[in-house]
Short mmCIF file of C-alpha atoms in Angstrom, two decimals:
data_model
loop_
_atom_site.label_atom_id
_atom_site.label_comp_id
_atom_site.label_asym_id
_atom_site.label_seq_id
_atom_site.Cartn_x
_atom_site.Cartn_y
_atom_site.Cartn_z
CA MET A 1 0.00 0.00 0.00
CA ALA A 2 1.45 3.36 -1.01
CA LEU A 3 1.06 6.69 0.77
CA ARG A 4 -1.38 7.89 -1.89
CA ASP A 5 -3.80 5.12 -0.85
CA ILE A 6 -4.43 6.91 2.44
CA THR A 7 -6.86 9.65 1.47
CA LEU A 8 -7.70 10.79 4.98
CA GLY A 9 -6.26 14.30 5.35
CA GLN A 10 -4.85 14.44 1.81
CA TYR A 11 -5.26 17.56 -0.32
CA PHE A 12 -6.62 16.96 -3.82
CA PRO A 13 -5.74 19.79 -6.19
CA GLY A 14 -8.51 21.46 -8.15
CA ASN A 15 -10.18 24.74 -9.02
CA SER A 16 -13.69 24.19 -7.68
CA PRO A 17 -15.49 26.70 -5.42
CA ILE A 18 -14.61 24.45 -2.46
CA HIS A 19 -10.90 24.64 -3.33
CA ARG A 20 -11.04 28.43 -3.72
CA LEU A 21 -12.86 28.91 -0.41
CA ASP A 22 -10.88 30.76 2.28
CA PRO A 23 -9.20 28.22 4.64
CA ARG A 24 -10.69 29.97 7.68
CA ALA A 25 -14.17 29.57 6.23
CA LYS A 26 -13.45 25.87 5.65
CA LEU A 27 -12.36 25.43 9.25
CA VAL A 28 -15.45 27.20 10.64
CA ALA A 29 -17.70 25.15 8.35
CA LEU A 30 -15.99 21.95 9.47
CA ILE A 31 -16.45 22.76 13.17
CA CYS A 32 -20.14 23.64 12.63
CA TYR A 33 -20.65 20.41 10.69
CA ILE A 34 -19.03 18.25 13.39
CA VAL A 35 -21.08 19.93 16.16
CA ALA A 36 -24.32 19.47 14.20
CA LEU A 37 -23.44 15.86 13.43
CA PHE A 38 -22.88 14.90 17.07
CA LEU A 39 -26.00 16.76 18.23
CA ALA A 40 -28.19 15.09 15.60
CA GLU A 41 -30.77 12.67 17.00
CA TRP A 42 -33.45 12.44 14.28
CA LEU A 43 -33.44 10.99 10.77
CA VAL A 44 -34.52 14.33 9.32
CA THR A 45 -31.40 16.00 10.78
CA TYR A 46 -29.16 13.29 9.33
CA GLY A 47 -30.93 13.69 5.99
CA ILE A 48 -30.25 17.43 5.91
CA LEU A 49 -26.58 16.93 6.83
CA LEU A 50 -26.21 14.14 4.25
CA ALA A 51 -27.76 16.37 1.57
CA ALA A 52 -25.34 19.17 2.47
CA LEU A 53 -22.46 16.70 2.25
CA ALA A 54 -23.65 15.49 -1.17
CA VAL A 55 -23.71 19.07 -2.45
CA VAL A 56 -20.13 19.63 -1.23
CA VAL A 57 -19.02 16.38 -2.91
CA LYS A 58 -20.60 17.44 -6.19
CA VAL A 59 -19.21 20.98 -6.12
CA SER A 60 -15.70 19.83 -5.08
CA THR A 61 -15.43 17.59 -8.20
CA VAL A 62 -13.60 14.98 -6.10
CA SER A 63 -14.49 11.51 -7.36
CA LEU A 64 -16.67 9.21 -5.29
CA LYS A 65 -14.03 6.49 -5.69
CA SER A 66 -11.44 8.66 -3.96
CA LEU A 67 -13.91 9.44 -1.20
CA LEU A 68 -14.71 5.77 -0.57
CA ARG A 69 -11.01 4.86 -0.59
CA GLY A 70 -10.64 7.13 2.44
CA MET A 71 -12.90 4.81 4.43
CA LYS A 72 -10.53 1.82 4.22
CA PRO A 73 -8.52 2.52 7.41
CA VAL A 74 -11.65 2.56 9.58
CA VAL A 75 -13.65 -0.35 8.12
CA PHE A 76 -12.68 -2.71 10.96
CA ILE A 77 -13.46 -0.12 13.66
CA LEU A 78 -16.83 0.63 12.04
CA ALA A 79 -17.75 -3.05 11.82
CA PHE A 80 -16.65 -3.75 15.38
CA THR A 81 -18.59 -0.75 16.73
CA ALA A 82 -21.73 -1.78 14.84
CA VAL A 83 -21.58 -5.37 16.15
CA LEU A 84 -21.21 -4.22 19.75
CA ASN A 85 -24.17 -1.88 19.43
CA ILE A 86 -26.40 -4.45 17.70
CA PHE A 87 -25.84 -7.25 20.21
CA TYR A 88 -25.35 -5.43 23.49
CA THR A 89 -27.64 -2.36 23.47
CA PRO A 90 -30.56 -2.92 25.91
CA GLY A 91 -34.02 -2.65 24.46
CA GLU A 92 -36.83 -4.56 22.73
CA PRO A 93 -35.43 -7.99 21.75
CA LEU A 94 -35.90 -9.11 18.15
CA VAL A 95 -33.70 -12.22 17.97
CA SER A 96 -31.89 -14.13 20.72
CA PHE A 97 -29.35 -16.94 20.49
CA TRP A 98 -26.82 -18.14 23.08
CA ILE A 99 -25.38 -15.03 24.82
CA PHE A 100 -26.36 -12.68 21.98
CA THR A 101 -29.55 -10.62 21.75
CA VAL A 102 -30.39 -8.37 18.82
CA THR A 103 -32.55 -5.44 19.90
CA ARG A 104 -34.45 -2.85 17.88
CA GLU A 105 -32.65 -0.07 19.74
CA GLY A 106 -29.30 -1.75 19.06
CA ILE A 107 -29.87 -1.81 15.29
CA VAL A 108 -30.96 1.84 15.26
CA HIS A 109 -28.03 2.89 17.43
CA ALA A 110 -25.55 0.94 15.27
CA VAL A 111 -26.87 2.50 12.04
CA PHE A 112 -26.74 6.01 13.49
CA MET A 113 -23.22 5.47 14.86
CA VAL A 114 -21.83 4.13 11.56
CA VAL A 115 -23.53 6.84 9.47
CA ARG A 116 -22.28 9.52 11.86
CA ILE A 117 -18.67 8.32 11.66
CA LEU A 118 -18.78 7.93 7.86
CA MET A 119 -20.22 11.41 7.42
CA LEU A 120 -17.65 12.85 9.79
CA ILE A 121 -14.79 11.21 7.89
CA SER A 122 -16.21 12.36 4.56
CA CYS A 123 -16.48 15.93 5.81
CA THR A 124 -12.95 16.08 7.17
CA PHE A 125 -11.66 14.49 3.98
CA LEU A 126 -13.30 17.01 1.68
CA LEU A 127 -12.28 20.05 3.73
CA THR A 128 -8.65 18.81 3.96
CA TYR A 129 -8.80 18.54 7.73
CA MET A 130 -5.56 16.93 8.94
CA VAL A 131 -6.13 13.80 10.97
CA LEU A 132 -3.55 14.24 13.75
CA VAL A 133 -2.39 10.75 14.54
CA PHE A 134 -2.26 9.29 11.07
CA THR A 135 -1.28 11.99 8.62
CA PHE A 136 0.91 14.02 10.98
CA GLY A 137 2.52 10.91 12.38
CA VAL A 138 3.15 9.25 9.02
CA SER A 139 4.56 12.52 7.62
CA LEU A 140 7.09 12.77 10.44
CA LEU A 141 7.91 9.08 10.12
CA LEU A 142 8.65 9.60 6.44
CA LEU A 143 10.74 12.69 7.18
CA GLU A 144 12.89 11.07 9.88
CA THR A 145 13.39 7.82 8.00
CA ALA A 146 14.34 9.66 4.80
CA LEU A 147 16.78 11.85 6.76
CA GLY A 148 18.49 8.79 8.20
CA ARG A 149 18.71 6.97 4.87
CA LYS A 150 20.07 9.99 3.02
CA THR A 151 22.81 10.77 5.56
CA GLY A 152 23.53 7.26 6.82
CA GLN A 153 24.02 8.67 10.33
CA SER A 154 22.24 8.88 13.70
CA ALA A 155 20.29 11.98 14.81
CA ILE A 156 23.14 14.39 15.66
CA GLY A 157 25.21 13.61 12.58
CA ALA A 158 22.15 13.60 10.32
CA PHE A 159 21.11 17.14 11.27
CA LYS A 160 24.71 18.36 11.41
CA SER A 161 25.21 17.28 7.80
CA PHE A 162 22.92 20.17 6.80
CA GLY A 163 25.07 22.66 8.69
CA LYS A 164 26.41 23.12 12.22
CA LYS A 165 23.56 25.48 13.10
CA TYR A 166 21.13 22.54 12.83
CA ALA A 167 23.12 20.23 15.10
CA PHE A 168 21.19 21.35 18.19
CA ILE A 169 18.02 19.70 16.77
CA GLY A 170 19.87 16.39 16.67
CA VAL A 171 21.11 16.97 20.23
CA LEU A 172 17.54 17.53 21.47
CA ALA A 173 16.29 14.42 19.65
CA SER A 174 19.19 12.38 21.03
CA ALA A 175 18.56 13.55 24.60
CA VAL A 176 15.13 11.89 24.57
CA PRO A 177 16.27 8.22 24.35
CA PHE A 178 18.99 8.89 26.94
CA ILE A 179 16.23 10.00 29.34
CA ILE A 180 13.65 7.36 28.40
CA THR A 181 15.74 4.17 28.20
CA PRO A 182 16.75 3.92 31.89
CA TYR A 183 13.24 4.38 33.30
CA TYR A 184 11.72 2.30 30.52
CA CYS A 185 13.92 -0.60 31.61
CA ILE A 186 12.68 -0.14 35.18
CA ILE A 187 9.08 -0.54 34.04
CA GLY A 188 10.22 -3.44 31.87
CA GLY A 189 11.58 -5.02 35.05
CA TRP A 190 8.17 -4.65 36.69
CA VAL A 191 6.52 -6.39 33.74
CA THR A 192 9.13 -9.17 33.77
CA LYS A 193 8.50 -9.72 37.49
CA TYR A 194 4.73 -9.96 37.02
CA THR A 195 5.11 -12.33 34.06
CA ALA A 196 7.11 -14.70 36.25
CA ALA A 197 4.93 -14.10 39.32
CA TYR A 198 1.82 -15.48 37.63
CA LEU A 199 3.61 -18.81 37.31
CA VAL A 200 5.49 -18.72 40.63
CA ASN A 201 3.20 -16.86 43.07
CA GLY A 202 -0.17 -17.39 41.40
CA PRO A 203 -2.88 -14.86 40.47
CA ALA A 204 -4.30 -14.54 44.02
CA ALA A 205 -1.02 -13.18 45.39
CA LEU A 206 -0.98 -10.37 42.82
CA ALA A 207 -4.63 -9.38 43.34
CA ASP A 208 -4.25 -8.07 46.90
CA GLY A 209 -5.23 -4.45 46.30
CA GLY A 210 -1.73 -3.14 45.59
CA ASP A 211 0.36 -4.42 48.51
CA PHE A 212 2.27 -6.85 46.27
CA PHE A 213 3.12 -4.12 43.77
CA THR A 214 4.04 -1.52 46.40
CA GLY A 215 6.19 -3.98 48.29
CA PHE A 216 8.01 -4.94 45.11
CA ILE A 217 8.86 -1.48 43.74
CA THR A 218 9.90 -0.15 47.18
CA SER A 219 12.20 -3.10 47.88
CA ASN A 220 15.90 -2.37 48.14
CA ALA A 221 16.95 -5.47 46.22
CA GLU A 222 14.25 -7.27 44.24
CA SER A 223 13.20 -4.30 42.07
CA TYR A 224 16.84 -3.79 41.05
CA VAL A 225 17.28 -7.49 40.24
CA TRP A 226 14.32 -7.58 37.84
CA MET A 227 15.40 -4.30 36.26
CA LEU A 228 18.80 -5.86 35.56
CA VAL A 229 17.19 -9.04 34.19
CA PHE A 230 15.19 -6.99 31.69
CA MET A 231 18.27 -4.91 30.79
CA ALA A 232 20.35 -8.06 30.27
CA ILE A 233 17.86 -9.43 27.71
CA VAL A 234 17.90 -6.12 25.83
CA PHE A 235 21.69 -5.78 25.89
CA VAL A 236 22.24 -9.35 24.66
CA ILE A 237 19.87 -8.88 21.70
CA VAL A 238 21.39 -5.50 20.76
CA GLY A 239 24.87 -6.99 21.19
CA LEU A 240 24.06 -9.62 18.54
CA GLY A 241 23.61 -6.83 16.00
CA VAL A 242 20.82 -5.55 13.77
CA LYS A 243 20.53 -8.67 11.60
CA GLY A 244 21.54 -11.36 14.08
CA GLY A 245 19.71 -9.99 17.13
CA ILE A 246 17.19 -7.19 16.63
CA GLU A 247 15.65 -8.44 13.38
CA LYS A 248 15.34 -12.05 14.53
CA ALA A 249 13.88 -11.05 17.90
CA ASN A 250 11.25 -8.82 16.28
CA LEU A 251 10.32 -11.48 13.73
CA PHE A 252 9.27 -13.68 16.65
CA MET A 253 7.92 -11.17 19.16
CA MET A 254 5.80 -8.94 16.91
CA PRO A 255 3.56 -11.68 15.42
CA ALA A 256 3.26 -13.28 18.87
CA LEU A 257 2.28 -9.91 20.31
CA ILE A 258 -0.55 -9.45 17.77
CA VAL A 259 -1.94 -12.97 18.20
CA MET A 260 -1.93 -12.74 22.01
CA ALA A 261 -3.46 -9.24 22.01
CA ILE A 262 -6.38 -10.28 19.78
CA GLY A 263 -6.96 -13.54 21.68
CA ILE A 264 -6.97 -11.94 25.14
CA ALA A 265 -9.12 -9.01 23.96
CA LEU A 266 -11.77 -11.37 22.57
CA TYR A 267 -11.75 -13.48 25.74
CA THR A 268 -12.02 -10.39 27.95
CA LEU A 269 -15.09 -9.19 26.03
CA THR A 270 -17.00 -12.29 27.18
CA MET A 271 -16.82 -11.12 30.83
CA PRO A 272 -19.73 -9.25 32.49
CA GLY A 273 -19.31 -5.48 32.10
CA ALA A 274 -16.59 -5.69 29.43
CA ILE A 275 -18.95 -4.67 26.63
CA ASP A 276 -19.81 -1.48 28.51
CA GLY A 277 -16.09 -0.74 28.63
CA ALA A 278 -15.75 -1.38 24.89
CA LEU A 279 -18.64 0.99 24.14
CA TYR A 280 -17.12 3.62 26.43
CA TYR A 281 -13.80 3.20 24.64
CA LEU A 282 -15.34 3.57 21.18
CA THR A 283 -17.78 6.40 21.88
CA PRO A 284 -16.24 9.92 21.61
CA ASP A 285 -16.86 12.42 24.44
CA PHE A 286 -16.07 15.95 23.26
CA SER A 287 -16.70 17.39 26.73
CA LYS A 288 -13.28 15.98 27.71
CA PHE A 289 -11.48 17.90 24.95
CA SER A 290 -8.87 20.37 26.25
CA PRO A 291 -5.39 21.75 25.38
CA GLU A 292 -3.92 19.36 27.96
CA LEU A 293 -5.56 16.45 26.16
CA VAL A 294 -4.03 17.56 22.84
CA ILE A 295 -0.57 17.76 24.42
CA SER A 296 -1.00 14.33 25.98
CA ALA A 297 -2.18 12.88 22.66
CA LEU A 298 0.81 14.42 20.87
CA GLY A 299 3.17 12.98 23.46
CA GLN A 300 1.58 9.54 23.12
CA MET A 301 1.72 9.74 19.32
CA PHE A 302 5.39 10.69 19.35
CA TYR A 303 6.15 7.97 21.89
CA SER A 304 4.11 5.28 20.15
CA LEU A 305 5.57 5.99 16.70
CA SER A 306 9.11 6.51 18.10
CA LEU A 307 9.24 10.06 16.75
CA ALA A 308 11.54 12.90 17.84
CA MET A 309 13.86 10.55 19.70
CA GLY A 310 16.30 9.56 16.97
CA ILE A 311 15.01 5.99 16.59
CA MET A 312 13.54 6.35 13.10
CA ILE A 313 16.57 8.32 11.92
CA THR A 314 18.81 5.51 13.18
CA TYR A 315 16.78 2.75 11.51
CA GLY A 316 16.49 4.88 8.38
CA SER A 317 20.30 4.96 8.19
CA TYR A 318 20.25 1.15 7.96
CA MET A 319 17.77 1.09 5.03
CA ARG A 320 18.86 0.19 1.55
CA LYS A 321 18.41 2.78 -1.18
CA GLN A 322 16.09 0.49 -3.13
CA ASP A 323 13.68 0.04 -0.19
CA SER A 324 10.39 1.96 -0.52
CA LEU A 325 10.16 4.63 2.17
CA THR A 326 6.46 5.35 1.67
CA SER A 327 5.29 1.75 1.90
CA SER A 328 7.54 1.15 4.93
CA VAL A 329 6.28 4.10 6.98
CA VAL A 330 2.64 3.44 6.04
CA ARG A 331 3.01 -0.13 7.30
CA ILE A 332 4.55 1.20 10.52
CA GLY A 333 1.73 3.70 11.00
CA GLY A 334 -0.98 1.16 10.23
CA PHE A 335 0.56 -1.49 12.47
CA ASP A 336 0.93 1.00 15.33
CA LEU A 337 -2.68 2.18 14.94
CA GLY A 338 -4.01 -1.38 14.90
CA VAL A 339 -2.03 -2.59 17.92
CA SER A 340 -2.87 0.58 19.88
CA PHE A 341 -6.57 0.08 19.15
CA ILE A 342 -6.52 -3.56 20.29
CA ALA A 343 -4.46 -2.76 23.40
CA GLY A 344 -6.82 0.06 24.38
CA LEU A 345 -9.85 -2.14 23.82
CA LEU A 346 -8.33 -4.90 25.96
CA ILE A 347 -7.24 -2.71 28.88
CA VAL A 348 -10.30 -0.44 29.06
CA SER A 349 -12.74 -3.35 28.75
CA ALA A 350 -10.93 -5.32 31.45
CA ALA A 351 -10.80 -2.27 33.72
CA PHE A 352 -14.55 -1.79 33.34
CA VAL A 353 -15.06 -5.32 34.63
CA ALA A 354 -13.37 -4.31 37.88
CA MET A 355 -14.48 -0.67 38.24
CA GLY A 356 -17.66 -0.32 36.20
CA SER A 357 -17.35 3.28 34.97
CA GLY A 358 -15.21 5.50 32.77
CA ASP A 359 -14.49 7.97 35.56
CA ALA A 360 -13.20 5.19 37.80
CA VAL A 361 -10.94 3.90 35.03
CA ALA A 362 -9.58 7.40 34.37
CA ALA A 363 -8.91 7.92 38.08
CA LYS A 364 -6.81 4.75 38.17
CA ALA A 365 -4.85 5.51 34.97
CA GLY A 366 -1.14 4.81 35.14
CA PRO A 367 0.88 1.92 36.61
CA SER A 368 -1.82 1.08 39.18
CA LEU A 369 -4.25 0.24 36.37
CA MET A 370 -1.95 -2.42 34.95
CA PHE A 371 -0.25 -3.73 38.09
CA VAL A 372 -3.06 -3.39 40.65
CA THR A 373 -6.46 -3.24 38.93
CA LEU A 374 -6.03 -5.75 36.09
CA PRO A 375 -4.76 -8.56 38.39
CA THR A 376 -8.07 -8.23 40.30
CA VAL A 377 -9.86 -8.82 36.99
CA PHE A 378 -7.75 -11.82 36.04
CA VAL A 379 -8.15 -13.51 39.45
CA ASP A 380 -11.92 -13.74 38.85
CA MET A 381 -11.41 -15.79 35.71
CA GLY A 382 -11.22 -19.02 37.71
CA GLY A 383 -9.14 -21.74 36.09
CA MET A 384 -8.08 -19.38 33.30
CA ALA A 385 -6.67 -16.76 35.70
CA THR A 386 -3.08 -17.97 35.62
CA ILE A 387 -3.04 -18.46 31.85
CA ILE A 388 -4.67 -15.12 30.97
CA GLY A 389 -2.60 -13.19 33.51
CA PHE A 390 0.64 -14.77 32.31
CA LEU A 391 -0.19 -14.25 28.62
CA PHE A 392 -1.22 -10.63 29.22
CA PHE A 393 2.04 -9.70 30.94
CA LEU A 394 4.03 -11.75 28.41
CA LEU A 395 2.32 -9.66 25.73
CA VAL A 396 3.30 -6.45 27.52
CA LEU A 397 6.82 -7.84 28.03
CA PHE A 398 7.26 -8.45 24.29
CA ALA A 399 6.03 -4.92 23.57
CA ALA A 400 8.40 -3.48 26.19
CA LEU A 401 11.35 -5.47 24.86
CA THR A 402 10.84 -4.34 21.24
CA SER A 403 10.71 -0.69 22.36
CA ALA A 404 13.68 -0.99 24.72
CA ILE A 405 15.73 -2.71 22.01
CA SER A 406 15.01 0.15 19.59
CA LEU A 407 15.91 2.75 22.23
CA THR A 408 19.17 1.00 23.13
CA GLU A 409 20.17 0.53 19.49
CA THR A 410 19.61 4.25 18.99
CA LEU A 411 21.88 5.06 21.93
CA VAL A 412 24.59 2.77 20.58
CA SER A 413 24.36 4.42 17.15
CA ILE A 414 24.55 7.93 18.66
CA VAL A 415 27.60 7.07 20.78
CA GLN A 416 29.30 5.21 17.93
CA ASP A 417 28.85 8.09 15.47
CA GLY A 418 29.67 10.77 18.04
CA MET A 419 32.85 9.17 19.37
CA GLY A 420 33.90 7.42 16.18
CA CYS A 421 34.46 4.21 18.14
CA ALA A 422 33.70 0.56 17.45
CA ARG A 423 30.18 -0.78 18.04
CA GLY A 424 31.33 -2.98 20.95
CA LYS A 425 32.83 -0.03 22.84
CA ALA A 426 29.75 2.09 22.18
CA LEU A 427 27.54 -0.68 23.56
CA GLY A 428 29.70 -0.90 26.69
CA ILE A 429 29.32 2.85 27.30
CA VAL A 430 25.57 2.63 26.80
CA ILE A 431 25.28 -0.33 29.19
CA ALA A 432 27.17 1.56 31.90
CA PHE A 433 25.02 4.67 31.47
CA VAL A 434 21.66 2.85 31.39
CA VAL A 435 22.47 0.70 34.44
CA ILE A 436 23.69 3.64 36.55
CA ALA A 437 20.87 5.98 35.49
CA GLY A 438 18.33 3.19 35.97
CA ALA A 439 19.59 2.50 39.49
CA ILE A 440 19.29 6.19 40.41
CA ILE A 441 15.75 6.51 39.00
CA ASN A 442 14.68 3.24 40.62
CA ALA A 443 15.96 4.54 43.96
CA GLY A 444 13.20 7.13 43.74
CA TYR A 445 10.86 4.41 45.02
CA ASN A 446 13.06 3.40 47.96
CA GLY A 447 16.35 5.05 49.01
CA LEU A 448 15.60 8.39 47.28
CA SER A 449 11.81 8.38 47.78
CA PHE A 450 12.07 11.68 49.67
CA ILE A 451 12.76 13.41 46.33
CA GLU A 452 9.38 14.51 44.91
CA PRO A 453 10.21 16.74 41.91
CA LEU A 454 6.62 17.21 40.68
CA GLY A 455 4.99 17.57 44.09
CA ALA A 456 3.80 15.26 46.82
CA GLY A 457 3.55 11.63 45.72
CA SER A 458 5.69 12.06 42.59
CA SER A 459 8.94 10.24 41.89
CA ILE A 460 12.14 10.66 39.88
CA LEU A 461 10.61 8.38 37.22
CA ASP A 462 7.55 10.66 36.96
CA PHE A 463 9.84 13.63 36.41
CA ALA A 464 11.88 11.86 33.70
CA ASP A 465 8.65 10.79 31.97
CA PHE A 466 7.29 14.36 32.10
CA ILE A 467 10.47 15.87 30.62
CA SER A 468 10.69 13.36 27.78
CA ASN A 469 6.99 12.87 26.87
CA SER A 470 5.43 16.24 27.64
CA VAL A 471 8.32 18.66 27.04
CA LEU A 472 10.98 17.41 24.62
CA MET A 473 9.00 15.21 22.21
CA PRO A 474 5.99 17.47 21.50
#
């Protein structure tokens, strides 16, 4: 699939009245359309909005084929949303079989939801509204990967090749993985511990309301041991090289990650209350929109797509000249979007089983959601508790390892290019830095817990996460 196949957010040149319209008028019209669309409750209202959309389509001279092609990325989400609404919306039953009941209200709600989303996408497409996560993210992915392939260097050297005055951009981008990698390995150690604990301690021991987790991260020995175990796995794979280590590890872990994520998500949806969580996850709430939300979304997008931290520049420098940049970055963006959607569906649905409302889930966001709340969900799965709990944290472990490997490889490349040394020496320097920095950050939960850089209850890890995700990357 080429970049031109993604029509969402693309600009199609032309000389129609829509094209000549002032951009500010387009933006105002778009906002009014979106507001009207989400306030619409009657068929007559939808009919008026659909007629207005048809007029815009006709006047714009954009082909219907191009418009329909823009729906491809959301077909699965649309189908999934419709199925949930049809089978799990309370109301007058029409057909019942096994655990499924089709209601009149469910069919109506599903039709309205699908039509609303399709009309919204069509509107944003025609008025060249940029879809933040996909178009902005893919554009930056393409830019960073192309920069790395053209220069054949890591972030600092790549930007410096355009002139010394641009070197500071590479320095900023390179600072991000040096901040993230140590604390990421700490969290990776937590995940590694929980993966093993489901087999050694059993699900009941982990579902004790948070005492197990608190006792572990505040320990003066065990938390460091599991951090080092996770680091050792990462360092060994990176030490084997790009072809012999990183590529082979990802060829195994990424497919396994997808299969486990889909399987656990489907199993979780069979639990009481999980469907409510899925509907909450899929239904937009514009009352929660704020500048802080935009900043958080940008930070998550940058983090999820490995942008502004030198990773894509580094991997771009390894690409062959004959490799297609556009198809590569589109696959990355699509894969990231798909996995993020499944992971969100899994976690939010499971959290709803335990807490029952969106506000409760939001209040428990962060490490406590994964390490305290979800174990209480898994323990209620009876004989499947150990298996589901183990597979879930193994899934998270694979995801953490792939990210940590990319971060560490980026650090090695930066040090190697900057110092002009051999890869082995650069890896040794990186290992020393990550271990020492990781030990200091981890001490924020025990020996250095008195340091609260962001206020009462915060830790050194929280501060490092804030600087990297909310300051440097956006």
